[in-house]
Coordinates of N, CA and C in Angstrom, one line a residue:
X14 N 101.1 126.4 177.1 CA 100.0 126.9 177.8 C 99.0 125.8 178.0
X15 N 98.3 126.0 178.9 CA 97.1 124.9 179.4 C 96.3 125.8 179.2
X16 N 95.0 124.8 180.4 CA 93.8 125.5 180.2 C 93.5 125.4 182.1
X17 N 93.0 127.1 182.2 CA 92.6 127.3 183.5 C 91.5 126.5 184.4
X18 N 90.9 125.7 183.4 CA 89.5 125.1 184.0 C 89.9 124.1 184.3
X19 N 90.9 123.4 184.4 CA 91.6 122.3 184.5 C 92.2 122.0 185.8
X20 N 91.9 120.7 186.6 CA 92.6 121.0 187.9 C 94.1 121.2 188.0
X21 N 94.8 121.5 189.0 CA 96.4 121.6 188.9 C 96.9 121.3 188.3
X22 N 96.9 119.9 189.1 CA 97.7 118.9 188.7 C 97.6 118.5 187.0
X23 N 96.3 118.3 186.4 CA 96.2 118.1 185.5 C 97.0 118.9 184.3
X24 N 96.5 120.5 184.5 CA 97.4 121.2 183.6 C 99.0 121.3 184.0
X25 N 99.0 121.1 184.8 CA 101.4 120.5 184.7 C 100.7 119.3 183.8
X26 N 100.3 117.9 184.5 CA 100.8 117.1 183.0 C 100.6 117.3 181.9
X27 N 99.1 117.9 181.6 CA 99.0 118.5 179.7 C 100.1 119.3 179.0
X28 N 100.6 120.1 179.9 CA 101.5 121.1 180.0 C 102.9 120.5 179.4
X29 N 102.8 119.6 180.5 CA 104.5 119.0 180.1 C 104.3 117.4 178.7
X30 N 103.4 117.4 178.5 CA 102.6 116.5 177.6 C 103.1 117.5 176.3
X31 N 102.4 118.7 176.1 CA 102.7 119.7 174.7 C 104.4 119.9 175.0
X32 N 105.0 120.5 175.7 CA 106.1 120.9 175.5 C 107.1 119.7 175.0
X33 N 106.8 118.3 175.7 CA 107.6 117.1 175.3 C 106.8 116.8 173.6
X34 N 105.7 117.1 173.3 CA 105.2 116.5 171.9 C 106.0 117.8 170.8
X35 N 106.3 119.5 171.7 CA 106.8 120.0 170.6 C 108.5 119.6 170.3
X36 N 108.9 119.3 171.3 CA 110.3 119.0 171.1 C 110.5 117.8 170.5
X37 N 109.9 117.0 169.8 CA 109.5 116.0 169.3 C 109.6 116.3 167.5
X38 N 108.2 117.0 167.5 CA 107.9 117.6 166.1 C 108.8 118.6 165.7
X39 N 109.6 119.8 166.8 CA 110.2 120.9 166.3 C 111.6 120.8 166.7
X40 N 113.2 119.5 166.6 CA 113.8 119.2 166.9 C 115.0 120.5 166.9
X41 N 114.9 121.6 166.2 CA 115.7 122.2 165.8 C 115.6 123.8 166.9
X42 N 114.0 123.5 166.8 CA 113.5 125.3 167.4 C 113.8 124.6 168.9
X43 N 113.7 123.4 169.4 CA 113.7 123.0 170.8 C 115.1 123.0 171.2
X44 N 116.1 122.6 169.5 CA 117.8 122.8 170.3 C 118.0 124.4 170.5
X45 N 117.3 125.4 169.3 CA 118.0 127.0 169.2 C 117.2 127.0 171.0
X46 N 116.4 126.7 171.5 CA 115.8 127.4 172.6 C 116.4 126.8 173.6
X47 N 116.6 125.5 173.7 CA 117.4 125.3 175.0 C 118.9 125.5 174.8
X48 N 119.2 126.5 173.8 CA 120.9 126.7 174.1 C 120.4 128.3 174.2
X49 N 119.7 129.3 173.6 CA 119.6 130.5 173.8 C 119.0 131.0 174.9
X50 N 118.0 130.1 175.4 CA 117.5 130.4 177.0 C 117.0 129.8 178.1
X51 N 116.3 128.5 177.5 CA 116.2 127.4 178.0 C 115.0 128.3 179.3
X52 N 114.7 129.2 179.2 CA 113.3 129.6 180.0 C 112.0 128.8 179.6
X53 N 111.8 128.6 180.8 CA 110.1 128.3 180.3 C 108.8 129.0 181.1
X54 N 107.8 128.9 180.0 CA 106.7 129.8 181.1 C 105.0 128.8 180.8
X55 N 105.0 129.0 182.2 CA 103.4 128.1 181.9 C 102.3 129.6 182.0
X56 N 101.4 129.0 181.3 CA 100.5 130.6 181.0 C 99.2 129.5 180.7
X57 N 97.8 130.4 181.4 CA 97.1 129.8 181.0 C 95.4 130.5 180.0
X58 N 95.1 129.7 178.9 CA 94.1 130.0 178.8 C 92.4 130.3 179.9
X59 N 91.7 130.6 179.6 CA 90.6 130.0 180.1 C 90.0 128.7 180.1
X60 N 89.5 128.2 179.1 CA 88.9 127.1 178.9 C 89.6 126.3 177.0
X61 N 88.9 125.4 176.9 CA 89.0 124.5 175.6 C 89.3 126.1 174.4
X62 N 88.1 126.7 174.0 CA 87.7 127.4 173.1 C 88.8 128.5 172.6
X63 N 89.2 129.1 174.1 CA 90.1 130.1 174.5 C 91.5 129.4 173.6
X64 N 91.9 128.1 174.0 CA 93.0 127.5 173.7 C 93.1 127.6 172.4
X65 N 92.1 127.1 172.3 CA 91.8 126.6 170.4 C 92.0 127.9 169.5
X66 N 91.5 129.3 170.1 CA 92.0 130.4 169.4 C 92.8 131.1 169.6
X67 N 93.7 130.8 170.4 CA 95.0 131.1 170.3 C 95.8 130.3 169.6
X68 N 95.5 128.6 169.3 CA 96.4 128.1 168.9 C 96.0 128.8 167.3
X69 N 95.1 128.9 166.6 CA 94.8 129.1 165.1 C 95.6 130.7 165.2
X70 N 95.4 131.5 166.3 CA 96.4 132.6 165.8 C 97.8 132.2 165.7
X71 N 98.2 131.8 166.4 CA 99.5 131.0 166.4 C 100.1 130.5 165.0
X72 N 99.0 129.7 164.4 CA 99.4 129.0 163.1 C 99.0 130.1 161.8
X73 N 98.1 131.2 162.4 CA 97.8 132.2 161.1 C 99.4 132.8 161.2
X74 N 99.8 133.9 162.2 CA 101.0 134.4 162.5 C 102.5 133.5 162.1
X75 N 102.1 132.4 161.3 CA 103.4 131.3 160.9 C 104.2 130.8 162.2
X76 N 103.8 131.0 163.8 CA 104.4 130.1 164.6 C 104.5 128.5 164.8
X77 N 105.8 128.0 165.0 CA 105.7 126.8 165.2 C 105.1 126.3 166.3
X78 N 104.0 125.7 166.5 CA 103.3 125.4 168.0 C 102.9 123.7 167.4
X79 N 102.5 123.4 169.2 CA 101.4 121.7 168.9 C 100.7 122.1 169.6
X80 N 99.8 121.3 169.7 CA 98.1 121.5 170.5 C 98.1 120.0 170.8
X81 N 97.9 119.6 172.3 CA 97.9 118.1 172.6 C 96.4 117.8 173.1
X82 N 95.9 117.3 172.4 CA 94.2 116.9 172.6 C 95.0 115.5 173.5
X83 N 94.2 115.2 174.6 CA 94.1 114.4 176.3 C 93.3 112.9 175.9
X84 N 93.5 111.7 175.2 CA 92.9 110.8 175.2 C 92.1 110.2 176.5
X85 N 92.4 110.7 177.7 CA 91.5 110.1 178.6 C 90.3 111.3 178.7
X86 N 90.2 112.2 178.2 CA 89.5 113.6 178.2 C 88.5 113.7 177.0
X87 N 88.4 112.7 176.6 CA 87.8 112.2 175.3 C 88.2 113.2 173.9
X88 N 89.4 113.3 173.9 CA 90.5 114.3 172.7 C 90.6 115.9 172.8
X89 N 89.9 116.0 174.1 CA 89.7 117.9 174.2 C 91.0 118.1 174.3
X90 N 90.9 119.6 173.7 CA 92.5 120.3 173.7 C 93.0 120.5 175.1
X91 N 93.7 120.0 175.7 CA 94.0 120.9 176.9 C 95.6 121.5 177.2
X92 N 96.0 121.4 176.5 CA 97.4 122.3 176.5 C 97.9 122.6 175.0
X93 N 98.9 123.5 174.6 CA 100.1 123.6 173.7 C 101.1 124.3 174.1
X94 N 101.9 124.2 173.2 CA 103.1 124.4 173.3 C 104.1 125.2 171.9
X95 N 104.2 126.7 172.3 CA 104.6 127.3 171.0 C 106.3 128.3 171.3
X96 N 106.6 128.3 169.7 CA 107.7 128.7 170.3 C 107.9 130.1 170.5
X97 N 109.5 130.4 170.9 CA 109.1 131.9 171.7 C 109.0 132.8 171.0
X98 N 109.1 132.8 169.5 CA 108.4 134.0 169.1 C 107.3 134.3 168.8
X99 N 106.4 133.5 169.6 CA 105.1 133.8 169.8 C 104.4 134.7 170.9
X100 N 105.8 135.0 172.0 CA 105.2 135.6 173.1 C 104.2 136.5 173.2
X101 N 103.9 137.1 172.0 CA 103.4 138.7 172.2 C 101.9 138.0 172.1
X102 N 101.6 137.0 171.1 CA 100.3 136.5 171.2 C 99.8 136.2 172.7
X103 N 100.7 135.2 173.9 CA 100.4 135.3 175.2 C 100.5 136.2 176.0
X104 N 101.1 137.7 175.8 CA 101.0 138.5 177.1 C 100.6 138.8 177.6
X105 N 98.9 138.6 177.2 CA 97.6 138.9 177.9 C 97.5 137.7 179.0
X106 N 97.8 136.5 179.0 CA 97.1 135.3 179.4 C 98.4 135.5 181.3
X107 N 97.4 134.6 181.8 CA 97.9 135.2 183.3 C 98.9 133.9 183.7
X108 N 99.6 133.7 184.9 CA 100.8 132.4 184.5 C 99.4 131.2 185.2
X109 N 99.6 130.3 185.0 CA 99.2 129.0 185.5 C 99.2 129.0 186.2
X110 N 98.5 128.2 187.3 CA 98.4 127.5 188.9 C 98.6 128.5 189.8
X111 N 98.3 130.0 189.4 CA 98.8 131.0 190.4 C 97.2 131.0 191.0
X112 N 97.1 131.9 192.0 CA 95.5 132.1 192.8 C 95.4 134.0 192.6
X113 N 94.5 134.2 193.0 CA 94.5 135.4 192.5 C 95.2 136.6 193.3
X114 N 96.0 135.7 194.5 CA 96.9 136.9 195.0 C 98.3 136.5 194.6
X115 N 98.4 135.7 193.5 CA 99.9 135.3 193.1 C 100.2 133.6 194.0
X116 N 99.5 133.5 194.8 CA 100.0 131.8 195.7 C 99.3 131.0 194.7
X117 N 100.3 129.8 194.6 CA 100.5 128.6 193.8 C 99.3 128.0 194.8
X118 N 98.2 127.1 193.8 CA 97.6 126.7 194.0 C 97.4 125.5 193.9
X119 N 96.7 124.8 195.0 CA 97.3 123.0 196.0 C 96.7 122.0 195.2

């Protein structure tokens, strides 16, 4: 998941930033997922804050997730990446880069 306040472009790369740092850290939950479904979903918070408390639910609930703080962003969180049995924590969160009639946004 990213963060909505973030321009497009930006949240795809944060985005693909956490997913490549979790397959990194979680070599095993990244192979059971890409042989069981290999789906992916971009979903987004609102802002920094929004992120940051979803990821601590994430880690209270024992999910394996990363949080990728943006070195050119001066370390703010702006994406993570958790695995899928976390979905029920995101169901609320609306997908990424959509506009508010569902068109992908430029």
């Amino acid at each position: 998941m990213t963060r909505a306040d973030l321009p497009p472009g930006t949240q795809a790369t944060q985005a693909t930033h956490a997913a490549l740092d979790f397959a990194v850290a979680h070599p095993d939950a990244f192979r059971d997922w890409h042989t069981d479904s290999n789906t992916l979903v971009l979903l987004a918070a609102c802002d920094e804050d929004a992120l940051d408390r979803l990821c601590a639910k994430a880690s209270a609930a024992g999910h394996r997730h990363v949080r990728f703080h943006e070195p050119d962003l001066d370390g703010a969180l702006t994406a993570a990446a958790l695995e899928p049995a976390a979905y029920r924590l995101l169901s609320h969160l609306p997908v990424a880069l959509r506009g508010a009639r569902g068109e992908v946004k430029s």
